Tab-separated table of C-alpha atoms in Angstrom:
chain	number	residue	atom	x	y	z
A	11	MET	CA	-47.310	-18.041	-25.104
A	12	TRP	CA	-44.570	-18.596	-26.258
A	13	ILE	CA	-43.165	-15.039	-24.149
A	14	VAL	CA	-45.213	-16.230	-20.495
A	15	GLY	CA	-42.319	-19.022	-21.298
A	16	ILE	CA	-38.872	-17.331	-21.917
A	17	LEU	CA	-40.215	-14.630	-19.489
A	18	GLY	CA	-41.067	-18.030	-16.862
A	19	SER	CA	-37.261	-19.436	-17.606
A	20	LEU	CA	-35.461	-16.672	-17.338
A	21	LEU	CA	-36.849	-15.826	-14.306
A	22	GLY	CA	-36.441	-19.615	-12.907
A	23	LEU	CA	-32.627	-19.188	-13.376
A	24	VAL	CA	-32.225	-16.174	-11.818
A	25	GLY	CA	-33.985	-17.877	-9.006
A	26	ILE	CA	-31.698	-20.947	-8.630
A	27	MET	CA	-28.851	-18.517	-9.399
A	28	ALA	CA	-29.669	-16.755	-6.173
A	29	VAL	CA	-31.152	-20.334	-4.186
A	30	VAL	CA	-27.296	-21.299	-5.027
A	31	GLY	CA	-25.319	-17.465	-4.683
A	32	ALA	CA	-27.365	-18.034	-0.915
A	33	VAL	CA	-25.550	-21.336	-0.157
A	34	LEU	CA	-21.976	-20.269	-1.301
A	35	PRO	CA	-19.410	-18.972	1.823
A	36	GLN	CA	-19.821	-15.018	1.978
A	37	ASP	CA	-15.870	-14.764	2.067
A	38	HIS	CA	-13.097	-16.311	0.066
A	39	VAL	CA	-9.372	-15.911	-0.536
A	40	ALA	CA	-8.029	-16.075	-3.458
A	41	THR	CA	-4.663	-15.396	-5.284
A	42	ARG	CA	-2.791	-15.009	-8.135
A	43	SER	CA	1.082	-14.695	-8.983
A	44	ILE	CA	3.655	-13.555	-12.123
A	45	VAL	CA	7.533	-13.933	-11.683
A	46	LEU	CA	9.305	-10.796	-13.684
A	47	LYS	CA	12.824	-10.069	-14.643
A	48	GLN	CA	11.986	-7.347	-13.446
A	49	GLN	CA	13.907	-6.773	-9.766
A	50	PRO	CA	11.356	-5.881	-6.558
A	51	GLU	CA	12.630	-2.244	-5.954
A	52	VAL	CA	12.439	-1.459	-10.237
A	53	VAL	CA	8.945	-2.648	-10.005
A	54	TRP	CA	7.198	-1.561	-6.338
A	55	PRO	CA	7.192	2.086	-7.386
A	56	VAL	CA	4.804	1.062	-10.644
A	57	ILE	CA	2.516	-0.882	-8.038
A	58	ALA	CA	2.943	1.529	-5.224
A	59	ASP	CA	1.791	4.884	-7.797
A	60	ILE	CA	-1.763	4.064	-7.709
A	61	ALA	CA	-2.684	7.679	-9.262
A	62	GLN	CA	-0.415	6.319	-12.184
A	63	TRP	CA	-1.728	2.653	-12.648
A	64	PRO	CA	-3.735	3.993	-15.749
A	65	SER	CA	-0.462	4.116	-17.334
A	66	TRP	CA	0.494	1.101	-17.199
A	67	ASN	CA	-3.204	-0.945	-16.946
A	68	ALA	CA	-5.100	-1.129	-19.962
A	69	ASN	CA	-8.157	-1.602	-18.249
A	70	LEU	CA	-8.957	1.077	-16.287
A	71	LYS	CA	-10.768	4.585	-17.956
A	72	ARG	CA	-9.083	6.161	-14.814
A	73	VAL	CA	-7.826	6.618	-11.383
A	74	GLU	CA	-8.701	9.876	-8.954
A	75	ARG	CA	-6.834	11.210	-5.793
A	76	LEU	CA	-10.174	11.291	-3.422
A	77	PRO	CA	-9.808	13.142	0.230
A	78	ASP	CA	-7.694	11.097	2.701
A	79	ARG	CA	-10.181	9.554	5.100
A	80	GLU	CA	-9.159	9.266	8.711
A	81	GLY	CA	-5.569	9.421	7.509
A	82	ARG	CA	-5.570	7.167	4.283
A	83	SER	CA	-5.097	7.612	1.151
A	84	VAL	CA	-8.104	7.232	-0.818
A	85	TYR	CA	-8.774	6.477	-5.001
A	86	LEU	CA	-12.047	6.676	-6.661
A	87	VAL	CA	-10.657	3.289	-9.156
A	88	GLU	CA	-12.087	3.333	-12.949
A	89	ASP	CA	-12.898	-0.130	-15.262
A	90	SER	CA	-15.532	-0.911	-18.069
A	91	SER	CA	-17.975	-1.893	-14.563
A	92	GLY	CA	-17.300	2.142	-12.841
A	93	PRO	CA	-16.281	3.372	-10.243
A	94	ILE	CA	-15.243	1.793	-6.672
A	95	PRO	CA	-13.206	3.597	-3.895
A	96	SER	CA	-10.579	2.394	-2.435
A	97	GLU	CA	-8.589	3.432	0.349
A	98	VAL	CA	-4.918	2.410	0.846
A	99	MET	CA	-5.021	-0.189	4.374
A	100	GLN	CA	-0.565	-0.234	4.617
A	101	VAL	CA	1.945	0.772	2.114
A	102	ALA	CA	5.788	-1.059	2.657
A	103	PRO	CA	8.394	-0.249	0.836
A	104	PRO	CA	11.214	-2.966	-0.368
A	105	PRO	CA	12.237	-5.624	1.080
A	106	GLY	CA	8.782	-6.227	2.325
A	107	ALA	CA	6.897	-4.097	-0.073
A	108	THR	CA	3.408	-4.479	0.161
A	109	LEU	CA	0.052	-2.747	-0.588
A	110	VAL	CA	-3.016	-3.199	1.185
A	111	THR	CA	-6.001	-2.089	-0.279
A	112	ARG	CA	-9.729	-1.772	0.779
A	113	ILE	CA	-13.039	-1.141	-0.952
A	114	ALA	CA	-14.087	2.464	0.637
A	115	ASP	CA	-18.297	1.768	0.175
A	116	PRO	CA	-19.821	-0.502	2.328
A	117	GLN	CA	-23.165	0.009	0.326
A	118	LEU	CA	-21.718	-1.966	-2.580
A	119	PRO	CA	-22.571	-5.624	-2.596
A	120	PHE	CA	-19.038	-7.165	-2.813
A	121	GLY	CA	-16.105	-5.810	-0.807
A	122	GLY	CA	-12.605	-6.357	0.648
A	123	THR	CA	-9.044	-5.818	0.406
A	124	TRP	CA	-6.140	-6.343	-2.205
A	125	THR	CA	-2.781	-7.226	-0.982
A	126	TRP	CA	0.129	-6.851	-3.121
A	127	LYS	CA	3.399	-7.866	-2.410
A	128	ALA	CA	6.945	-7.805	-4.499
A	129	GLU	CA	9.597	-10.347	-3.414
A	130	PRO	CA	12.757	-11.167	-4.432
A	131	HIS	CA	12.889	-14.144	-6.438
A	132	ALA	CA	15.135	-16.509	-8.646
A	133	GLU	CA	14.051	-14.777	-11.657
A	134	GLY	CA	13.916	-11.378	-10.355
A	135	CYS	CA	10.742	-10.335	-8.539
A	136	ARG	CA	7.524	-12.434	-7.541
A	137	VAL	CA	4.161	-10.115	-8.070
A	138	SER	CA	1.345	-12.014	-5.966
A	139	ILE	CA	-2.410	-9.877	-5.648
A	140	THR	CA	-4.633	-11.567	-2.400
A	141	GLU	CA	-7.861	-10.910	-2.419
A	142	ASN	CA	-9.378	-11.367	0.740
A	143	GLY	CA	-13.170	-10.725	-0.328
A	144	SER	CA	-17.012	-10.549	0.413
A	145	VAL	CA	-19.743	-10.828	-1.251
A	146	THR	CA	-22.975	-10.378	0.323
A	147	HIS	CA	-25.369	-10.508	-2.574
A	148	PRO	CA	-26.423	-14.031	-3.476
A	149	PHE	CA	-26.868	-12.732	-7.031
A	150	TYR	CA	-23.504	-11.408	-7.369
A	151	ARG	CA	-21.847	-14.833	-5.093
A	152	PHE	CA	-22.898	-16.192	-8.247
A	153	VAL	CA	-21.817	-14.605	-10.388
A	154	SER	CA	-18.365	-14.107	-8.878
A	155	ARG	CA	-18.171	-17.760	-8.479
A	156	PHE	CA	-19.310	-19.197	-11.413
A	157	VAL	CA	-19.792	-16.352	-14.144
A	158	MET	CA	-16.629	-13.691	-13.905
A	159	GLY	CA	-14.265	-15.921	-11.130
A	160	HIS	CA	-12.310	-14.779	-8.131
A	161	HIS	CA	-8.876	-14.204	-10.231
A	162	ARG	CA	-10.360	-12.341	-13.386
A	163	ASN	CA	-9.105	-8.341	-12.202
A	164	MET	CA	-6.169	-9.820	-10.535
A	165	ASP	CA	-5.696	-11.935	-13.567
A	166	ALA	CA	-5.916	-9.014	-15.863
A	167	TYR	CA	-3.589	-6.309	-13.852
A	168	LEU	CA	-0.756	-8.940	-12.998
A	169	LYS	CA	-0.738	-9.539	-16.967
A	170	GLU	CA	-1.130	-6.009	-17.723
A	171	LEU	CA	1.612	-5.347	-15.020
A	172	GLY	CA	3.840	-7.311	-16.818
A	173	ARG	CA	3.244	-5.949	-20.022
A	174	LYS	CA	4.261	-2.473	-18.593
A	175	PHE	CA	7.889	-4.352	-18.294
A	176	GLY	CA	7.842	-6.140	-22.311
A	177	GLU	CA	7.419	-9.266	-20.236
A	178	SER	CA	3.827	-11.707	-21.183
A	179	VAL	CA	3.075	-13.268	-17.761
A	180	GLN	CA	0.194	-16.294	-16.721
A	181	PRO	CA	-0.505	-15.730	-13.008
A	182	THR	CA	-0.846	-18.418	-11.845
């Protein structure tokens, strides 16, 4: 009988998570940044070379170049959550260094873009990532907002980028 109670409680919890997720907005914008002592011209090639991200980002298992789609570079970026295809929407070197990638699988319960910027700063370079995300499934929306947080992956990438340059950074 206690097993039925536990299962009922778990189902109730999942139901509550789905209801709360259903009332959350589907779209969100989140930004995180760090300041490095390096100049944008030094940091930019590391950011822009997506195929080499696993060489400095310990959170990535691999990055595989896929065939281009509609003239855009496409990469399969794999971390502990699994592989996610991403396409490069925009690349602009310094000054105005910008890299925009978009999740290239409309079947996923989430999607959106990451916009990387590397801008001059008094101490060297401010690197920021802005996520324009969309989470279509209510349960994933709840998890994304309250369990993982919208900043988790951006923080991990930025900390690893800092480590690449021998700097301990705390994204804000």
